[in-house]
Amino acid sequence: MTSNLLASATSALPNELALVVIDHLQGNNKALCALARTCRDMQDLAEERLYKRIELLSVKNLHAIIEAFTSRPERVRAVQTLKILYSYKDDSLKDSAEIRTTFNECVARMVNLREWHIESPYDNFHWENDGGQAWVNGDMQRFRRALDTACVEGPIETDKIAAERRLGKNLERTVGLGLLENVTIHSHGTATDFWNLEGFHCLFRHPALKHLHISCVAFPDSGIPELAAHTKKTPLISLVFDECELRPKSLLSILRTPARLKSLTLGENVFNINRSRRAKPLLNKDAGGSLEALSAVAHSLESLTHLNPGWRLDKSPQVLRSIRPPGDGMRDFHLLKYLECDTNSFLHQAIIMNRDLAPPSLETLRIRRHWDVPVDFWDQPPDFDHYAALPSLDTLELLQSSYMW
């Protein structure tokens, strides 16, 4: 079969070879732009690759990208990876709220977006300066509304498309963000380093999301009732909490939603404690409630990491303490192969120190100690008998972080 993509009056290049030529130019934007100017068919194919990945390092780039989207809406549909990484040092950032609003409306129409990375330019203590509040009440709320729409209307449209395909028809997607698979989001509050979850519970009920990395969120003390109807319905397989204020009841609501979560990082507020927060090992405070929350993913979890600020408060970290929680601990975690935590983590004190409560198939255990802890693993190694008692353990790693000097 021949094609009009690359053709003259006397010859034509087969479709397959034309596509190979275009794929070979992936990443060469200058060549793809030149190719897009040759004909309408080539423009479609070249721009699918040109706009597939967008990284915004400055708000100055927004004017050009909005103009491109406005002149040809097909370019919005082409975006599959979007990274919003505006620089705080950008002189144009102060007066960019209006242009960011226009761009965020385009984001809400990205029907083929798979990977989305959002970094507030005002994080790391810049939130108290001019613009931080506008980000929280403007950009973040527009992102939330777009995600919420994807959660509600996305599954309806997916079912409709599947029904039409069975009839031999093909429908184009119209719901933005409905195909998201990978999200990283890092923001802040209007007057603090942490942002409240509130309506962003939609992240945990997204119908397509598989990988979620969420930073600097303060979760509620109570459960999240909006997630109750989504128990074991989402495709999430990896979840990373980074510098978050985690609480057992809201964590339980979240961990009930994935059908088969495989990897989980419980990153509590370890380092972000200098301004608006102090070190609070919240999961350690309620070990029983924390283990109950983890039990929601006992059937599927393969890797578990806990990063907690308990080492900041521990006066004798070389002493391995043991607590006895109610219930069977983690005996039902038959697929858990990897566990990483500090010696003062509730996982170490309640599970590792009680071999009859440990995961039956645990192969690798990594024990961490921070550089600010005066007693390191090399001066005073832990009692290895506690770890040797774990019958399935194959590898023990002692991770002693240190300043390079």
CSV table of C-alpha atoms in Angstrom, one decimal:
chain,number,residue,atom,x,y,z
A,1,MET,CA,0.0,0.0,0.0
A,2,THR,CA,1.3,3.4,-0.9
A,3,SER,CA,0.8,6.7,0.9
A,4,ASN,CA,0.5,10.4,0.2
A,5,LEU,CA,2.7,11.2,3.1
A,6,LEU,CA,5.9,11.2,1.2
A,7,ALA,CA,5.0,11.1,-2.5
A,8,SER,CA,5.8,12.7,-5.8
A,9,ALA,CA,4.1,12.4,-9.2
A,10,THR,CA,6.2,9.3,-10.0
A,11,SER,CA,6.7,7.5,-6.6
A,12,ALA,CA,5.4,7.1,-3.1
A,13,LEU,CA,6.9,5.9,0.1
A,14,PRO,CA,4.9,3.2,1.9
A,15,ASN,CA,3.1,4.2,5.1
A,16,GLU,CA,5.3,2.0,7.2
A,17,LEU,CA,8.6,3.6,6.0
A,18,ALA,CA,7.1,7.1,6.3
A,19,LEU,CA,6.3,6.4,9.9
A,20,VAL,CA,9.8,5.0,10.5
A,21,VAL,CA,11.3,8.3,9.2
A,22,ILE,CA,9.1,10.3,11.5
A,23,ASP,CA,9.9,8.2,14.5
A,24,HIS,CA,13.6,8.4,13.8
A,25,LEU,CA,13.2,12.2,14.2
A,26,GLN,CA,11.7,11.9,17.6
A,27,GLY,CA,13.5,14.5,19.9
A,28,ASN,CA,14.8,16.5,16.9
A,29,ASN,CA,12.3,19.3,17.2
A,30,LYS,CA,13.9,21.4,14.5
A,31,ALA,CA,13.7,18.7,11.9
A,32,LEU,CA,10.1,17.8,13.0
A,33,CYS,CA,9.1,21.5,12.6
A,34,ALA,CA,10.5,21.5,9.1
A,35,LEU,CA,8.7,18.3,8.2
A,36,ALA,CA,5.4,19.7,9.6
A,37,ARG,CA,5.6,22.5,7.1
A,38,THR,CA,5.7,20.2,4.1
A,39,CYS,CA,2.0,19.1,4.0
A,40,ARG,CA,-1.1,18.6,6.1
A,41,ASP,CA,-0.6,14.9,6.7
A,42,MET,CA,3.0,15.4,7.7
A,43,GLN,CA,2.0,18.2,10.0
A,44,ASP,CA,-0.4,15.9,11.9
A,45,LEU,CA,2.2,13.2,12.4
A,46,ALA,CA,5.1,15.5,13.2
A,47,GLU,CA,3.2,17.5,15.7
A,48,GLU,CA,2.0,14.4,17.5
A,49,ARG,CA,5.6,13.9,18.4
A,50,LEU,CA,6.5,17.6,18.8
A,51,TYR,CA,3.9,18.2,21.5
A,52,LYS,CA,4.0,14.7,23.0
A,53,ARG,CA,6.2,16.0,25.9
A,54,ILE,CA,6.2,19.5,27.3
A,55,GLU,CA,8.4,20.7,30.1
A,56,LEU,CA,7.8,24.3,31.3
A,57,LEU,CA,10.7,25.7,33.2
A,58,SER,CA,9.6,29.3,33.0
A,59,VAL,CA,6.3,31.2,32.8
A,60,LYS,CA,7.8,33.1,29.8
A,61,ASN,CA,7.2,30.0,27.7
A,62,LEU,CA,3.5,30.1,28.3
A,63,HIS,CA,2.7,32.7,25.8
A,64,ALA,CA,4.2,30.7,22.9
A,65,ILE,CA,2.6,27.4,23.9
A,66,ILE,CA,-0.9,29.0,24.4
A,67,GLU,CA,-0.6,30.6,21.0
A,68,ALA,CA,0.3,27.2,19.5
A,69,PHE,CA,-2.6,25.5,21.2
A,70,THR,CA,-5.1,28.3,20.2
A,71,SER,CA,-4.1,28.2,16.5
A,72,ARG,CA,-4.4,24.4,16.3
A,73,PRO,CA,-6.4,22.6,19.1
A,74,GLU,CA,-5.1,19.2,17.8
A,75,ARG,CA,-1.8,20.1,19.6
A,76,VAL,CA,-3.5,20.0,23.0
A,77,ARG,CA,-4.7,16.4,22.2
A,78,ALA,CA,-1.1,15.4,21.4
A,79,VAL,CA,0.3,16.1,24.9
A,80,GLN,CA,1.1,12.9,26.8
A,81,THR,CA,3.7,14.2,29.3
A,82,LEU,CA,3.5,17.6,31.0
A,83,LYS,CA,5.9,18.9,33.6
A,84,ILE,CA,5.1,22.2,35.3
A,85,LEU,CA,8.4,23.3,36.8
A,86,TYR,CA,8.2,27.1,36.8
A,87,SER,CA,11.3,28.8,38.3
A,88,TYR,CA,10.8,30.9,41.3
A,89,LYS,CA,13.6,33.2,40.2
A,90,ASP,CA,11.8,34.0,37.0
A,91,ASP,CA,11.2,37.8,36.9
A,92,SER,CA,7.9,37.2,35.1
A,93,LEU,CA,6.4,34.9,37.8
A,94,LYS,CA,5.0,37.8,39.9
A,95,ASP,CA,2.6,38.9,37.2
A,96,SER,CA,1.9,35.5,35.7
A,97,ALA,CA,-1.4,34.6,37.4
A,98,GLU,CA,-3.6,35.5,34.4
A,99,ILE,CA,-1.4,33.7,31.8
A,100,ARG,CA,-1.2,30.6,34.1
A,101,THR,CA,-5.0,30.6,34.3
A,102,THR,CA,-5.2,30.5,30.5
A,103,PHE,CA,-2.7,27.7,30.3
A,104,ASN,CA,-4.4,25.7,33.0
A,105,GLU,CA,-7.6,25.7,31.0
A,106,CYS,CA,-5.6,24.0,28.2
A,107,VAL,CA,-4.4,21.4,30.7
A,108,ALA,CA,-7.9,20.5,31.5
A,109,ARG,CA,-8.5,19.6,27.8
A,110,MET,CA,-5.5,17.3,27.5
A,111,VAL,CA,-7.4,14.1,26.8
A,112,ASN,CA,-4.2,12.0,26.1
A,113,LEU,CA,-2.1,13.1,29.1
A,114,ARG,CA,-0.5,10.1,30.8
A,115,GLU,CA,2.2,11.7,33.0
A,116,TRP,CA,1.8,14.9,34.9
A,117,HIS,CA,4.4,16.6,37.2
A,118,ILE,CA,3.3,19.7,39.2
A,119,GLU,CA,5.8,21.7,41.3
A,120,SER,CA,4.7,24.9,42.9
A,121,PRO,CA,7.3,27.6,42.2
A,122,TYR,CA,6.6,29.0,45.6
A,123,ASP,CA,7.5,25.9,47.7
A,124,ASN,CA,10.5,25.7,50.1
A,125,PHE,CA,9.5,28.7,52.1
A,126,HIS,CA,8.6,31.0,49.2
A,127,TRP,CA,4.8,30.6,49.8
A,128,GLU,CA,4.8,33.6,52.2
A,129,ASN,CA,5.9,35.9,49.4
A,130,ASP,CA,3.7,37.5,46.7
A,131,GLY,CA,2.1,34.9,44.6
A,132,GLY,CA,2.0,31.9,46.9
A,133,GLN,CA,-1.6,32.4,47.9
A,134,ALA,CA,-2.7,32.9,44.3
A,135,TRP,CA,-1.1,29.5,43.4
A,136,VAL,CA,-3.0,27.7,46.1
A,137,ASN,CA,-6.4,29.4,45.5
A,138,GLY,CA,-5.9,29.6,41.7
A,139,ASP,CA,-3.7,27.0,40.0
A,140,MET,CA,-4.2,24.2,42.5
A,141,GLN,CA,-8.0,24.6,42.6
A,142,ARG,CA,-8.1,24.5,38.8
A,143,PHE,CA,-6.0,21.4,38.8
A,144,ARG,CA,-8.4,19.9,41.4
A,145,ARG,CA,-11.5,20.7,39.4
A,146,ALA,CA,-10.0,19.1,36.3
A,147,LEU,CA,-9.0,16.0,38.2
A,148,ASP,CA,-12.5,15.7,39.8
A,149,THR,CA,-14.1,16.0,36.4
A,150,ALA,CA,-11.9,13.2,35.1
A,151,CYS,CA,-12.9,11.0,38.0
A,152,VAL,CA,-16.6,11.5,37.4
A,153,GLU,CA,-16.9,11.8,33.6
A,154,GLY,CA,-13.9,9.7,32.6
A,155,PRO,CA,-15.3,6.2,33.4
A,156,ILE,CA,-18.6,7.2,31.7
A,157,GLU,CA,-16.8,8.1,28.5
A,158,THR,CA,-14.6,5.0,28.7
A,159,ASP,CA,-17.7,2.8,28.8
A,160,LYS,CA,-19.3,4.7,26.0
A,161,ILE,CA,-16.2,4.4,23.8
A,162,ALA,CA,-16.1,0.6,24.5
A,163,ALA,CA,-19.7,0.2,23.5
A,164,GLU,CA,-19.3,2.1,20.3
A,165,ARG,CA,-16.2,0.1,19.3
A,166,ARG,CA,-18.3,-3.1,19.7
A,167,LEU,CA,-20.6,-1.6,17.1
A,168,GLY,CA,-17.6,-0.9,14.8
A,169,LYS,CA,-17.6,2.9,15.5
A,170,ASN,CA,-14.8,5.0,16.8
A,171,LEU,CA,-15.3,7.9,19.2
A,172,GLU,CA,-12.7,10.5,20.1
A,173,ARG,CA,-12.1,11.3,23.8
A,174,THR,CA,-13.3,14.6,25.1
A,175,VAL,CA,-12.7,14.3,28.9
A,176,GLY,CA,-9.3,15.8,29.9
A,177,LEU,CA,-6.9,13.9,32.2
A,178,GLY,CA,-9.0,10.8,32.0
A,179,LEU,CA,-6.1,8.6,30.9
A,180,LEU,CA,-3.6,9.8,33.5
A,181,GLU,CA,-1.3,7.1,34.7
A,182,ASN,CA,1.5,8.9,36.6
A,183,VAL,CA,1.2,12.0,38.8
A,184,THR,CA,3.8,13.8,40.9
A,185,ILE,CA,2.4,16.8,42.9
A,186,HIS,CA,4.3,19.1,45.3
A,187,SER,CA,2.7,22.2,46.6
A,188,HIS,CA,2.1,24.1,49.9
A,189,GLY,CA,-0.6,26.0,51.8
A,190,THR,CA,-1.4,29.7,51.8
A,191,ALA,CA,0.5,30.2,55.0
A,192,THR,CA,2.4,27.0,55.6
A,193,ASP,CA,4.7,24.5,54.0
A,194,PHE,CA,1.8,22.0,53.9
A,195,TRP,CA,-1.3,21.9,51.8
A,196,ASN,CA,-4.5,20.3,53.1
A,197,LEU,CA,-5.9,17.4,51.2
A,198,GLU,CA,-9.5,18.6,51.1
A,199,GLY,CA,-11.0,18.0,47.6
A,200,PHE,CA,-7.8,16.4,46.3
A,201,HIS,CA,-9.1,13.1,47.6
A,202,CYS,CA,-10.0,12.7,43.9
A,203,LEU,CA,-6.3,11.7,43.3
A,204,PHE,CA,-7.1,8.4,45.2
A,205,ARG,CA,-10.2,7.6,43.1
A,206,HIS,CA,-8.9,8.4,39.7
A,207,PRO,CA,-10.0,5.6,37.3
A,208,ALA,CA,-6.6,5.3,35.4
A,209,LEU,CA,-3.9,6.4,37.8
A,210,LYS,CA,-1.2,3.8,38.5
A,211,HIS,CA,1.6,5.8,40.0
A,212,LEU,CA,1.2,8.6,42.5
A,213,HIS,CA,3.9,10.7,44.3
A,214,ILE,CA,2.4,13.3,46.6
A,215,SER,CA,4.4,15.7,48.8
A,216,CYS,CA,3.8,18.0,51.7
A,217,VAL,CA,0.2,17.2,52.3
A,218,ALA,CA,-1.5,17.4,55.7
A,219,PHE,CA,-4.1,14.6,55.9
A,220,PRO,CA,-7.2,14.8,58.1
A,221,ASP,CA,-7.5,13.1,61.5
A,222,SER,CA,-10.6,11.3,60.5
A,223,GLY,CA,-11.4,9.0,57.6
A,224,ILE,CA,-12.2,10.2,54.1
A,225,PRO,CA,-15.8,9.3,53.4
A,226,GLU,CA,-15.7,10.3,49.7
A,227,LEU,CA,-13.5,7.3,49.1
A,228,ALA,CA,-15.8,4.7,50.7
A,229,ALA,CA,-17.5,3.9,47.4
A,230,HIS,CA,-14.2,3.2,45.6
A,231,THR,CA,-12.9,0.3,47.7
A,232,LYS,CA,-10.6,-1.9,45.7
A,233,LYS,CA,-11.6,-0.2,42.4
A,234,THR,CA,-8.6,1.9,41.4
A,235,PRO,CA,-5.6,0.6,39.4
A,236,LEU,CA,-3.0,2.3,41.6
A,237,ILE,CA,0.1,0.1,42.0
A,238,SER,CA,2.7,2.5,43.5
A,239,LEU,CA,2.1,5.2,46.1
A,240,VAL,CA,4.7,7.5,47.6
A,241,PHE,CA,4.0,9.9,50.4
A,242,ASP,CA,6.8,12.4,50.7
A,243,GLU,CA,7.2,14.8,53.7
A,244,CYS,CA,3.5,14.4,54.6
A,245,GLU,CA,1.5,14.5,57.8
A,246,LEU,CA,0.0,11.0,57.7
A,247,ARG,CA,-2.7,9.8,60.1
A,248,PRO,CA,-3.9,6.2,60.5
A,249,LYS,CA,-7.6,6.8,59.8
A,250,SER,CA,-7.2,8.8,56.6
A,251,LEU,CA,-4.4,6.5,55.5
A,252,LEU,CA,-6.8,3.5,55.9
A,253,SER,CA,-9.4,5.3,53.7
A,254,ILE,CA,-6.7,5.8,51.0
A,255,LEU,CA,-5.2,2.3,51.1
A,256,ARG,CA,-8.7,0.7,50.8
A,257,THR,CA,-9.1,2.2,47.3
A,258,PRO,CA,-6.4,0.3,45.1
A,259,ALA,CA,-7.3,-3.1,43.8
A,260,ARG,CA,-3.6,-4.3,44.0
A,261,LEU,CA,-1.1,-1.8,45.4
A,262,LYS,CA,2.4,-3.2,45.1
A,263,SER,CA,4.7,-0.5,46.4
A,264,LEU,CA,4.2,2.0,49.3
A,265,THR,CA,6.4,4.6,50.8
A,266,LEU,CA,5.1,6.2,54.1
A,267,GLY,CA,7.2,9.4,54.1
A,268,GLU,CA,6.3,11.4,57.1
A,269,ASN,CA,7.4,15.0,57.9
A,270,VAL,CA,11.1,14.3,58.4
A,271,PHE,CA,12.9,17.4,57.2
A,272,ASN,CA,10.3,20.1,56.7
A,273,ILE,CA,10.1,21.1,60.4
A,274,ASN,CA,11.9,24.4,60.6
A,275,ARG,CA,9.0,26.9,60.0
A,276,SER,CA,5.5,25.8,60.5
A,277,ARG,CA,5.8,22.3,61.9
A,278,ARG,CA,7.7,20.3,64.5
A,279,ALA,CA,8.8,16.7,64.3
A,280,LYS,CA,5.8,14.5,65.0
A,281,PRO,CA,6.0,10.7,64.4
A,282,LEU,CA,2.2,10.4,64.0
A,283,LEU,CA,2.2,6.8,62.7
A,284,ASN,CA,4.4,5.6,65.6
A,285,LYS,CA,2.0,7.3,68.1
A,286,ASP,CA,-0.7,4.8,67.0
A,287,ALA,CA,1.1,1.7,65.9
A,288,GLY,CA,-2.1,-0.4,66.1
A,289,GLY,CA,-4.1,2.0,63.9
A,290,SER,CA,-1.2,2.3,61.5
A,291,LEU,CA,-1.0,-1.5,61.1
A,292,GLU,CA,-4.7,-1.6,60.6
A,293,ALA,CA,-4.4,0.9,57.8
A,294,LEU,CA,-1.7,-1.2,56.2
A,295,SER,CA,-3.8,-4.3,56.4
A,296,ALA,CA,-6.0,-2.9,53.6
A,297,VAL,CA,-3.1,-3.8,51.2
A,298,ALA,CA,-1.9,-7.0,52.8
A,299,HIS,CA,-3.1,-9.1,49.9
A,300,SER,CA,-0.9,-7.3,47.3
A,301,LEU,CA,1.9,-5.3,48.8
A,302,GLU,CA,5.4,-6.2,47.8
A,303,SER,CA,7.6,-3.3,48.9
A,304,LEU,CA,7.1,-1.1,52.0
A,305,THR,CA,9.2,1.9,53.2
A,306,HIS,CA,8.6,4.1,56.3
A,307,LEU,CA,10.5,7.4,56.7
A,308,ASN,CA,9.6,9.0,60.1
A,309,PRO,CA,11.0,11.8,62.3
A,310,GLY,CA,11.3,9.6,65.4
A,311,TRP,CA,15.1,9.6,65.3
A,312,ARG,CA,15.0,13.3,66.1
A,313,LEU,CA,13.4,12.6,69.5
A,314,ASP,CA,15.1,9.3,70.3
A,315,LYS,CA,17.7,9.8,73.1
A,316,SER,CA,19.1,6.3,72.8
A,317,PRO,CA,18.8,5.1,69.2
A,318,GLN,CA,21.2,2.2,69.8
A,319,VAL,CA,18.6,0.5,72.1
A,320,LEU,CA,16.3,-1.7,70.0
A,321,ARG,CA,12.9,-1.4,71.6
A,322,SER,CA,10.0,-3.8,71.2
A,323,ILE,CA,6.2,-3.2,71.4
A,324,ARG,CA,3.5,-5.8,71.1
A,325,PRO,CA,0.6,-4.6,69.0
A,326,PRO,CA,-2.8,-6.3,69.0
A,327,GLY,CA,-3.7,-8.8,66.3
A,328,ASP,CA,-1.5,-10.8,63.9
A,329,GLY,CA,0.8,-8.0,62.9
A,330,MET,CA,1.9,-8.6,59.3
A,331,ARG,CA,1.5,-12.4,59.0
A,332,ASP,CA,-1.0,-11.9,56.2
A,333,PHE,CA,1.4,-10.0,54.0
A,334,HIS,CA,2.4,-13.0,52.0
A,335,LEU,CA,3.8,-11.1,49.0
A,336,LEU,CA,5.9,-8.5,51.0
A,337,LYS,CA,9.5,-9.1,50.0
A,338,TYR,CA,11.1,-5.7,50.8
A,339,LEU,CA,10.9,-3.6,54.0
A,340,GLU,CA,12.8,-0.4,54.8
A,341,CYS,CA,12.6,1.6,58.0
A,342,ASP,CA,14.4,3.2,61.0
A,343,THR,CA,15.0,1.3,64.2
A,344,ASN,CA,12.5,3.6,65.9
A,345,SER,CA,9.8,3.0,63.3
A,346,PHE,CA,6.6,1.2,64.5
A,347,LEU,CA,7.4,-1.4,61.8
A,348,HIS,CA,10.7,-2.2,63.4
A,349,GLN,CA,9.5,-2.1,67.0
A,350,ALA,CA,6.2,-3.9,66.5
A,351,ILE,CA,7.0,-6.3,63.6
A,352,ILE,CA,10.7,-6.9,63.2
A,353,MET,CA,11.2,-7.3,66.9
A,354,ASN,CA,8.4,-9.8,67.1
A,355,ARG,CA,9.3,-12.5,64.6
A,356,ASP,CA,5.9,-14.3,65.0
A,357,LEU,CA,4.3,-11.0,63.6
A,358,ALA,CA,6.7,-10.5,60.7
A,359,PRO,CA,5.8,-11.0,57.0
A,360,PRO,CA,6.3,-14.7,56.2
A,361,SER,CA,8.1,-14.1,52.8
A,362,LEU,CA,10.3,-11.1,53.7
A,363,GLU,CA,13.5,-11.4,51.8
A,364,THR,CA,15.2,-8.0,52.2
A,365,LEU,CA,15.3,-5.7,55.2
A,366,ARG,CA,17.0,-2.3,55.1
A,367,ILE,CA,17.5,-0.6,58.4
A,368,ARG,CA,18.2,3.2,58.2
A,369,ARG,CA,20.0,5.6,60.5
A,370,HIS,CA,20.3,9.4,59.9
A,371,TRP,CA,23.6,11.3,59.9
A,372,ASP,CA,22.3,13.5,62.9
A,373,VAL,CA,22.1,10.4,65.1
A,374,PRO,CA,25.3,10.4,67.2
A,375,VAL,CA,25.5,6.6,67.5
A,376,ASP,CA,26.2,5.1,64.1
A,377,PHE,CA,25.9,1.5,62.9
A,378,TRP,CA,29.7,1.1,62.7
A,379,ASP,CA,30.5,2.1,66.2
A,380,GLN,CA,27.6,0.2,67.7
A,381,PRO,CA,26.1,-2.3,65.3
A,382,PRO,CA,22.7,-3.7,66.3
A,383,ASP,CA,22.1,-7.1,67.8
A,384,PHE,CA,21.9,-9.3,64.7
A,385,ASP,CA,20.1,-12.1,66.5
A,386,HIS,CA,16.9,-10.2,66.1
A,387,TYR,CA,17.2,-10.2,62.3
A,388,ALA,CA,18.6,-13.8,62.1
A,389,ALA,CA,15.4,-14.9,63.8
A,390,LEU,CA,13.4,-14.0,60.7
A,391,PRO,CA,13.3,-17.3,58.8
A,392,SER,CA,12.7,-16.0,55.3
A,393,LEU,CA,15.3,-13.1,55.4
A,394,ASP,CA,17.9,-13.3,52.7
A,395,THR,CA,19.5,-9.9,52.8
A,396,LEU,CA,20.1,-7.4,55.6
A,397,GLU,CA,21.2,-3.9,54.7
A,398,LEU,CA,22.4,-1.3,57.3
A,399,LEU,CA,22.1,2.2,55.7
A,400,GLN,CA,24.0,4.8,57.6
A,401,SER,CA,23.6,8.2,55.9
A,402,SER,CA,26.4,10.6,56.2
A,403,TYR,CA,27.7,14.0,55.1
A,404,MET,CA,30.4,13.4,52.5
A,405,TRP,CA,32.9,15.4,54.4
